[in-house]
Short mmCIF file of C-alpha atoms in Angstrom, two decimals:
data_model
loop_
_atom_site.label_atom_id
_atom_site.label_comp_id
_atom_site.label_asym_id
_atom_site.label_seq_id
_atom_site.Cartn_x
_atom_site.Cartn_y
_atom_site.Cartn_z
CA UNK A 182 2.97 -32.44 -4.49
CA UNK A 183 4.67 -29.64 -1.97
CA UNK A 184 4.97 -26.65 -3.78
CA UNK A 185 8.24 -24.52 -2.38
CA UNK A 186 7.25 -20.82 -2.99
CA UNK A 187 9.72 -17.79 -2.72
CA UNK A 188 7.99 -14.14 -1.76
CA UNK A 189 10.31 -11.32 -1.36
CA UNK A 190 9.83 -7.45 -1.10
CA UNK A 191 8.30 -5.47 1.80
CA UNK A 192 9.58 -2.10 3.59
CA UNK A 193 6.10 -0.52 4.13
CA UNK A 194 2.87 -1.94 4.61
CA UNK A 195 1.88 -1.42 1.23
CA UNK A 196 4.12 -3.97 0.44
CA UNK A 197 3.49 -6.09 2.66
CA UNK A 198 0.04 -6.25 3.16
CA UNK A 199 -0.28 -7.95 -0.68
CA UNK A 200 2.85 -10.43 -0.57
CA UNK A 201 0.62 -12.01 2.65
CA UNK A 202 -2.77 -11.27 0.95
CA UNK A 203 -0.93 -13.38 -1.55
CA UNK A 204 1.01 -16.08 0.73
CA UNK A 205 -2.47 -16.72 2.54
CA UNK A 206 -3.87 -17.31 -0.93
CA UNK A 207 -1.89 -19.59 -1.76
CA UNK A 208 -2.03 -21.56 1.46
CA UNK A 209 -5.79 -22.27 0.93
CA UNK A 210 -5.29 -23.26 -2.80
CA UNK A 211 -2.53 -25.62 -2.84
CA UNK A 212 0.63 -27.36 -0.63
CA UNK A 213 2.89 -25.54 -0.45
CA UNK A 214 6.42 -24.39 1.74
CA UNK A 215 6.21 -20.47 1.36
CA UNK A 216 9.32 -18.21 2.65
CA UNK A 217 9.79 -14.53 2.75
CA UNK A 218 12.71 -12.63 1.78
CA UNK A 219 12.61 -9.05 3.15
CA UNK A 220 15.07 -6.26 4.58
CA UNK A 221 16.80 -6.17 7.89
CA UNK A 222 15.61 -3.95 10.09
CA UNK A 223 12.58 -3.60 8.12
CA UNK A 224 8.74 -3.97 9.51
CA UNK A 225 8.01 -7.25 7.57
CA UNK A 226 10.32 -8.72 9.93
CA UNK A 227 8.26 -8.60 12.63
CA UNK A 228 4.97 -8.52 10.48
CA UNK A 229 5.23 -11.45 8.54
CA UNK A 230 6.23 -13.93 11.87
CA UNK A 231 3.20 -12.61 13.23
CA UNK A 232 0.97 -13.80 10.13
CA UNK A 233 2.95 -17.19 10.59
CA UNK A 234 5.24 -17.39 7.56
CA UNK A 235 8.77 -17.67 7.81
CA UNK A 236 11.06 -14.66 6.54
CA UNK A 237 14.93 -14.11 5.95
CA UNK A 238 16.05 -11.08 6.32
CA UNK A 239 18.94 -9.39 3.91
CA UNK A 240 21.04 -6.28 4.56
CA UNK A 241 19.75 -4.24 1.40
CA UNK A 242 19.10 -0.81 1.69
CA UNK A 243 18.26 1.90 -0.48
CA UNK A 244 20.40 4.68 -3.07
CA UNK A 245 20.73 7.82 -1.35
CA UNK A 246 20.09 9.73 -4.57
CA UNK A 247 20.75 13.51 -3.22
CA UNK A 248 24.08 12.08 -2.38
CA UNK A 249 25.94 9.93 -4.35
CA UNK A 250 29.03 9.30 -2.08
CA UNK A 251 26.67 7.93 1.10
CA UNK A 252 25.62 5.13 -1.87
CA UNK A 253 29.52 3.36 -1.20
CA UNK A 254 27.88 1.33 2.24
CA UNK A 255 24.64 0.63 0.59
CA UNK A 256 26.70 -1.23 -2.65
CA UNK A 257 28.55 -2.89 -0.11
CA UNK A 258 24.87 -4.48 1.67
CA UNK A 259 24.41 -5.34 -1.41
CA UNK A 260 27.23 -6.88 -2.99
CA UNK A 261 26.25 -8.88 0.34
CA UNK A 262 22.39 -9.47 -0.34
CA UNK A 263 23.25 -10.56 -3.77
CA UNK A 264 25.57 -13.44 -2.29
CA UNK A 265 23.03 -14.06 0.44
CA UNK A 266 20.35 -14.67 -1.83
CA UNK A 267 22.10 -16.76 -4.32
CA UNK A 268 22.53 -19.24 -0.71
CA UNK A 269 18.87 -18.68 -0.26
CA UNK A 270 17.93 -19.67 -4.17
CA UNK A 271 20.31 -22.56 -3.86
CA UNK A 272 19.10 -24.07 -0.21
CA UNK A 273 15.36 -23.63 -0.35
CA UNK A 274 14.91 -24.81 -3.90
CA UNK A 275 12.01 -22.93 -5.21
CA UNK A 276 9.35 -24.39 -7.85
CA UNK A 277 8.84 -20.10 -7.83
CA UNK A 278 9.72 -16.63 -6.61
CA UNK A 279 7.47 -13.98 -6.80
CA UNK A 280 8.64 -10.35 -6.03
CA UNK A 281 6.31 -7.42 -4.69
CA UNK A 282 8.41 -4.89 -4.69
CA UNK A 283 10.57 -2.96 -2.23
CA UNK A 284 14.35 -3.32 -1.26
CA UNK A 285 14.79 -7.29 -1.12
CA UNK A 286 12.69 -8.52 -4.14
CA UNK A 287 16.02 -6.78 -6.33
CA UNK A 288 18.64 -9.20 -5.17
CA UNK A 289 16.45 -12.50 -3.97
CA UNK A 290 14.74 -12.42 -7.66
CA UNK A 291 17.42 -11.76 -9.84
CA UNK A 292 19.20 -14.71 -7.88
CA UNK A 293 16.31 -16.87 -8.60
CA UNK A 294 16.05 -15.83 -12.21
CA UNK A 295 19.70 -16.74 -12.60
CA UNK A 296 19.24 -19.83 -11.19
CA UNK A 297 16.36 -20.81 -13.83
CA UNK A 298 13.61 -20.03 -11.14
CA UNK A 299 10.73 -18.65 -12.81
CA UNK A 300 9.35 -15.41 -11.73
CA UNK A 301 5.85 -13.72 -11.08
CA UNK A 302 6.47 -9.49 -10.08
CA UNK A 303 3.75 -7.97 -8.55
CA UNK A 304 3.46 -4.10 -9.38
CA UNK A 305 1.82 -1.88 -7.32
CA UNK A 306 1.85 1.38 -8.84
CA UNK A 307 0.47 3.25 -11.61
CA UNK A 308 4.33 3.91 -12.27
CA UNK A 309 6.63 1.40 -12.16
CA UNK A 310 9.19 0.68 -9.44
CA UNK A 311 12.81 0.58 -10.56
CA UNK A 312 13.18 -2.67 -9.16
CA UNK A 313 10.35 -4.51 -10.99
CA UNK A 314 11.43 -2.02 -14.58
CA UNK A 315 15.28 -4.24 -14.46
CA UNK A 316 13.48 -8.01 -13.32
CA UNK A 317 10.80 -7.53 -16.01
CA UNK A 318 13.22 -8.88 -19.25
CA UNK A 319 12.78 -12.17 -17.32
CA UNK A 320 9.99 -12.31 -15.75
CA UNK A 321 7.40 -15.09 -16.68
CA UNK A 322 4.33 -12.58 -15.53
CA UNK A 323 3.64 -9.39 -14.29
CA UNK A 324 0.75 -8.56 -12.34
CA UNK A 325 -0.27 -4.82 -12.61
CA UNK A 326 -2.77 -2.69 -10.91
CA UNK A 327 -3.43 0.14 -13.49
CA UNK A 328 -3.96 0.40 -17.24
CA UNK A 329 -1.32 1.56 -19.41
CA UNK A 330 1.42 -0.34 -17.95
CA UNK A 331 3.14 -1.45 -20.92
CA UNK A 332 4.82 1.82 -20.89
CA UNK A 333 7.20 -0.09 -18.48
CA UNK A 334 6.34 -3.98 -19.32
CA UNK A 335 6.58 -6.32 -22.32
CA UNK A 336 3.07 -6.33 -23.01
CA UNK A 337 2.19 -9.98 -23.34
CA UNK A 338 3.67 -10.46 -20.05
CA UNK A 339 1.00 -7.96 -18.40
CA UNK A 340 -2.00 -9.22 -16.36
CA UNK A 341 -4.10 -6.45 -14.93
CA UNK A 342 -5.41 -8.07 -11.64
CA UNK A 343 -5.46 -5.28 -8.88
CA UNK A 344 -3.26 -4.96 -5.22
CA UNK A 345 -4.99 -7.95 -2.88
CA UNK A 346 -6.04 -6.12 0.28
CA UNK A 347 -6.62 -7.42 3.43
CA UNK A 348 -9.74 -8.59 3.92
CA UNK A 349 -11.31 -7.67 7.30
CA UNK A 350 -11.88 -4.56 5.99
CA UNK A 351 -14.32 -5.86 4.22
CA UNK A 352 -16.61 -7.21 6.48
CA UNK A 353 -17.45 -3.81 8.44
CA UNK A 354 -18.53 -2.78 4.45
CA UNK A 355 -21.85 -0.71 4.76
CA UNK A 356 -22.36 -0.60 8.84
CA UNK A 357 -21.54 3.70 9.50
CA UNK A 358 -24.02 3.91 12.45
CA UNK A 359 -22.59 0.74 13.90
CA UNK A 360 -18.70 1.48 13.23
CA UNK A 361 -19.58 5.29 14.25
CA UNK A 362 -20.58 4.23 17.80
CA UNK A 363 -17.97 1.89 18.14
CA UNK A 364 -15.78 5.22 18.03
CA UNK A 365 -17.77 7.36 20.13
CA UNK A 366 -19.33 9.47 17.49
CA UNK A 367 -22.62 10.73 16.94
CA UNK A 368 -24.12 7.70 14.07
CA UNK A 369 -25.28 10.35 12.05
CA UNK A 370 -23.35 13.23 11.52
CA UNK A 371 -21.10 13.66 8.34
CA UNK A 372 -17.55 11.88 9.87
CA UNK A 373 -14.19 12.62 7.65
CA UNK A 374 -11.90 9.88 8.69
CA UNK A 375 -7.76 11.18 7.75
CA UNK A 376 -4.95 9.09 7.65
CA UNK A 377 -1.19 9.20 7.40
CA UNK A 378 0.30 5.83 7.35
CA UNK A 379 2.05 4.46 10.67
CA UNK A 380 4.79 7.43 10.88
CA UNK A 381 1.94 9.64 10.13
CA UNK A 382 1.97 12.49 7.24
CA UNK A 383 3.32 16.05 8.98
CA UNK A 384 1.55 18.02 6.36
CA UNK A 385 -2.30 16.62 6.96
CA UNK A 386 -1.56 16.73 10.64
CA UNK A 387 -0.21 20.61 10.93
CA UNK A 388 -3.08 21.43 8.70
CA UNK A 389 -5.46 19.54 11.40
CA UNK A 390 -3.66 20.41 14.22
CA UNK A 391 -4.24 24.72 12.91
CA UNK A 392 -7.73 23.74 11.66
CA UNK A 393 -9.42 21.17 13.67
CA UNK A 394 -12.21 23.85 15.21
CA UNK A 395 -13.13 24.80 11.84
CA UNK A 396 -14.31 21.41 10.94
CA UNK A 397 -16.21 20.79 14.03
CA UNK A 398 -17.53 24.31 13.21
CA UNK A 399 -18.71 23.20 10.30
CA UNK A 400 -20.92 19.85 11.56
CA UNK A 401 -18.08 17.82 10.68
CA UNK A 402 -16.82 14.41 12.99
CA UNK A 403 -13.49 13.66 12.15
CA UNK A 404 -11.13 10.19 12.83
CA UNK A 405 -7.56 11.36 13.13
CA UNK A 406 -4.93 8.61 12.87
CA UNK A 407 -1.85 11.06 13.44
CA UNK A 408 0.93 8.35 13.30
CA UNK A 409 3.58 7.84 15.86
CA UNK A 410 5.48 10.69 15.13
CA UNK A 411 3.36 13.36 16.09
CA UNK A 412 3.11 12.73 19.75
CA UNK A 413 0.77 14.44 21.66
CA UNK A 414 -0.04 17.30 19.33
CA UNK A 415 -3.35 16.00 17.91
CA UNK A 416 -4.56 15.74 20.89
CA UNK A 417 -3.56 19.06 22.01
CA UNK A 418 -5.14 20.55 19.31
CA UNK A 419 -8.48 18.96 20.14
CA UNK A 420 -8.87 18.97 23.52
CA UNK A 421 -12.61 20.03 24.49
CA UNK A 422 -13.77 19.57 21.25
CA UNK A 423 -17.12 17.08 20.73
CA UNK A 424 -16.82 14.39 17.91
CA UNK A 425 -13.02 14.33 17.84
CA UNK A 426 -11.36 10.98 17.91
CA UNK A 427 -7.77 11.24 18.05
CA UNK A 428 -5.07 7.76 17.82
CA UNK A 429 -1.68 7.50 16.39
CA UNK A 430 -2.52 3.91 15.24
CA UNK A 431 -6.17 2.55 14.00
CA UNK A 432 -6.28 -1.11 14.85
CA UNK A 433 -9.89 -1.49 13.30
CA UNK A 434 -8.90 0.11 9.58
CA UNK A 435 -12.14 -2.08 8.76
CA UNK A 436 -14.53 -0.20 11.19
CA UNK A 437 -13.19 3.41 10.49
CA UNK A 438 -13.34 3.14 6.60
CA UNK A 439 -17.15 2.15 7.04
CA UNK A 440 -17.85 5.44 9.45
CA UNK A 441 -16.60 7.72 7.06
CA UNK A 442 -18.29 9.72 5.17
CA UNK A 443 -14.92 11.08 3.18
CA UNK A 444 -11.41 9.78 3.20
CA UNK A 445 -8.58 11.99 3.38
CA UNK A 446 -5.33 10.21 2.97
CA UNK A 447 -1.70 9.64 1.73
CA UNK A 448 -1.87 8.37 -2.31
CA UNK A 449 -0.03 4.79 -1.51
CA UNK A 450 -1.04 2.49 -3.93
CA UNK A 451 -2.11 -0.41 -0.99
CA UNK A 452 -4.19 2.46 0.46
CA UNK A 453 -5.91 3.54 -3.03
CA UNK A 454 -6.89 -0.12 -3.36
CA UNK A 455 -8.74 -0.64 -0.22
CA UNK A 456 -10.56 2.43 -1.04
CA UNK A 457 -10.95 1.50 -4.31
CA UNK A 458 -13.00 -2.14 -3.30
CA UNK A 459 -14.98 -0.04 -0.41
CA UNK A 460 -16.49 2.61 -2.47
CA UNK A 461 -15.25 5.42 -0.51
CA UNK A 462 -15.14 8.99 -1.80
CA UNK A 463 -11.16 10.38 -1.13
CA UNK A 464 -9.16 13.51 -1.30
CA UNK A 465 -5.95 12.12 -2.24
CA UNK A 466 -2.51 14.28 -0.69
CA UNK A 467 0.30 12.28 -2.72
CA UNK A 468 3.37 11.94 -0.14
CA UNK A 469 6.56 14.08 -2.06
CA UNK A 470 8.67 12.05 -0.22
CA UNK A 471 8.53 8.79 -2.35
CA UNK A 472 11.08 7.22 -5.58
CA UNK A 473 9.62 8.75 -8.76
CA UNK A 474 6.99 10.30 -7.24
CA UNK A 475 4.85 7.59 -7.64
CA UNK A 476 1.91 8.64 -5.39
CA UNK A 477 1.04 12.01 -7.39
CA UNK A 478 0.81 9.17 -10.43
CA UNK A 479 -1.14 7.37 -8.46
CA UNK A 480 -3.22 10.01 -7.45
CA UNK A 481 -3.57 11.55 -10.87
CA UNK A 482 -5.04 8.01 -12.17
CA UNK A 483 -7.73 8.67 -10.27
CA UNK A 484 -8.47 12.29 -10.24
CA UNK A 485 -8.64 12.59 -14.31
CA UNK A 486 -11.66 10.26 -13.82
CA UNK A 487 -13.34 11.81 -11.08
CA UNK A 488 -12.85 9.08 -8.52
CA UNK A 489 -10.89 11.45 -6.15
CA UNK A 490 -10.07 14.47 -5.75
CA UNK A 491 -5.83 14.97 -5.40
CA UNK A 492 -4.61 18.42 -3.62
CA UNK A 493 -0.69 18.97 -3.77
CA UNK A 494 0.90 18.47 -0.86
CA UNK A 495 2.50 21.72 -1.38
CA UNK A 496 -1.04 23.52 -1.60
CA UNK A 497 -2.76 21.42 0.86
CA UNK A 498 -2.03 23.81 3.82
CA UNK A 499 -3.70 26.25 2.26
CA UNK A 500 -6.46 24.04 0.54
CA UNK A 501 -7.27 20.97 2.13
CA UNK A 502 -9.39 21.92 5.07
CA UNK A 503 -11.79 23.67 2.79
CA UNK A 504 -11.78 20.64 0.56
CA UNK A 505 -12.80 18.75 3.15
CA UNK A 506 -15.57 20.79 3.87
CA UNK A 507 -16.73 21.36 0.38
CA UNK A 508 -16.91 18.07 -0.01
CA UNK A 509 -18.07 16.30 3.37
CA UNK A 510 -21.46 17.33 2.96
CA UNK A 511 -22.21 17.69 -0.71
CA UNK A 512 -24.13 14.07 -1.09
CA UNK A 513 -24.76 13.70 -5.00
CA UNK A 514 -20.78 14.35 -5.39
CA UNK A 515 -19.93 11.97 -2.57
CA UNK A 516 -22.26 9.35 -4.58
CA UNK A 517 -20.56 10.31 -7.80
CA UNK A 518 -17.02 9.81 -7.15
CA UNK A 519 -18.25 6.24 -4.90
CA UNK A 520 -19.20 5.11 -8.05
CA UNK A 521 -16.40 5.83 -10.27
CA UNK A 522 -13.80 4.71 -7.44
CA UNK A 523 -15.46 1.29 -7.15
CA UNK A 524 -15.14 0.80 -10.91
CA UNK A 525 -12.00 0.89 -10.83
CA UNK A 526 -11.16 -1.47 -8.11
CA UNK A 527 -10.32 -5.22 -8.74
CA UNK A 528 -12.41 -7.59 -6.79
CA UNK A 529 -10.27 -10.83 -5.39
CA UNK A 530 -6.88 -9.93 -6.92
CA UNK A 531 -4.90 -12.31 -4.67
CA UNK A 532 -6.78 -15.08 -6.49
CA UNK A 533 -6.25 -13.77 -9.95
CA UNK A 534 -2.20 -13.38 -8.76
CA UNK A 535 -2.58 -17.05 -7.80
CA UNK A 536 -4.40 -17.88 -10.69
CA UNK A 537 -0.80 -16.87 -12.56
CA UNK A 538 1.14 -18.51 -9.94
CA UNK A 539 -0.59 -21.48 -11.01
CA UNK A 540 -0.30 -21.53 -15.15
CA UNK A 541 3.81 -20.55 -14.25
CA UNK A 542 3.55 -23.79 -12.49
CA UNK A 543 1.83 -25.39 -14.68
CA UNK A 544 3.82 -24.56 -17.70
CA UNK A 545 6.82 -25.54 -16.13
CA UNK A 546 5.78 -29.13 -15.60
CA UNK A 547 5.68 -28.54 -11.87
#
């Protein structure tokens, strides 16, 4: 029997990455007719096409919550969103709809819970998004990443199963000299790989951009992803400098995780969980620019046991470089906080989600 399968949310990668972590999942499990609900405008639309699957798009956006008066267009998209996935609910037909967060999963799932669809949310976070805090009352499942979570959840409703990752990073796991060539870089010298998502993170790349030198000084490699945004700027900075590599995008995540020594990086939860399943020691700079400040929590559930190290962003242009340094070459730390970060990552959570999926089906006579 075809299942039909709803999977809405998106906006960044770290949305997106798990709802086709999950989709794929499913595919190899069972028969089924998956379709993606996301945001206009957003990347998923081009993103999930290209993984094969699929996607409507809705005109959702999000509250402007600095000012309440620019919120009157975004109630009208969706006022809009809320019709246009009722039409969705009622023309596709769905044995399920499972939400991962971001803009979309609001309107499409509360449409599908209305409509006697049962529902599977998929939370990221060590602190709850709104969205997934008003669809929990009716949610069949909820599928959590961190302990703790009932602070937000109905408890019995909870399954802690980890964010699915994707998984070619995994098979570069363990290869530095090899993935350290394949950049240009001396195989054995200490190599800090920094990343700031796709736009890029301003504050790790002005602190690069002034201190750059002093980490080559110091023996240091370093991988720069500086994001689109920054332009040229990195490689300004770094011109004439020996075991610099410098790209605003990293197509081969799965190669530079395994030449790094140390990971210093932006605290979004997709992020923590691929370092979490690779073992890799992190200084964690929580973006300040996220809804409840989510990424400092996320940060913080690592920190307090020692499986990262989290600098403010507000301190780290004073900070961070010597953090780096501190820590790039002190081995018996670097092997210390490996350890603790791999316990708490969650080996083949897109199963587990689909494991859910499954018993929801199952219980539902379907």
């Amino acid at each position: 029997m075809k299942r039909k399968i709803l999977i809405s949310g998106g906006g960044t990668g770290g949305h997106i990455f798990p709802a086709l972590s999950i989709a794929n999942c499913i595919k190899r499990r069972m028969d089924a007719d998956i379709l993606f609900v996301g945001a206009e405008n957003r990347m998923e639309m081009d993103r999930v096409p290209a993984a094969g699957y699929d996607i409507k798009g809705l005109p959702v956006a999000g509250f402007n919550r600095k000012n309440l008066l620019k919120n009157i267009p975004v109630l009208v998209k969706l006022a809009k969103s809320i019709r246009m996935s009722r039409k969705i609910v009622k023309d596709f037909k769905p044995d399920i709809a499972i939400g991962v967060g971001g803009y979309a999963s609001g309107p499409l799932l509360k449409a599908a819970q209305r409509a006697g669809v049962p529902t599977l949310l998929q939370e990221q976070n060590s602190y709850a998004g709104v969205t997934n805090k008003l669809l929990a009352a009716k949610a069949k499942k909820i599928c959590v990443a961190y302990d703790g979570m009932e602070r937000f959840f109905p408890s019995d409703r909870i399954v802690k199963t980890g964010n699915p990752v994707r998984k070619d990073l995994l098979e570069r796991k363990g290869d530095a000299a090899k993935s350290r060539a394949l950049f240009g870089l001396d195989s054995e010298k200490p190599t800090v790989l920094v990343v700031g998502g796709s736009l890029g993170a301003l504050t790790l790349n002005e602190t690069l951009e002034r201190d750059i030198k002093k980490l080559v000084d110091q023996g240091l490699q370093v991988i720069w992803q500086t994001g689109k945004n920054f332009g040229t700027r990195g490689e300004e900075a770094s011109r004439n400098l020996k075991g610099v590599v410098v790209t605003q995008f990293i197509t081969d995540m799965g190669a530079a995780y395994s030449a790094a020594t140390l990971v210093v990086s932006r605290a979004g939860a997709g992020a923590i969980s691929e370092l979490e399943l690779l073992g890799k020691p992190v200084i964690l700079v929580p973006s300040p620019n996220v809804a409840e400040d989510h990424q400092r929590k996320n940060a913080l559930a690592l920190s307090t046991r020692g499986a990262a190290v989290m600098v403010p962003d507000s301190e780290a242009r004073n900070k961070l470089s010597d953090e780096i340094i501190g820590l790039a070459t002190d081995e018996k730390r670097l092997a210390d906080m490996s350890e603790r970060i791999k316990d708490m990552a969650c080996p083949e959570s897109d199963e587990l989600i689909v494991d859910e999926i499954e018993k929801i089906l199952g219980s539902m006579g379907k």
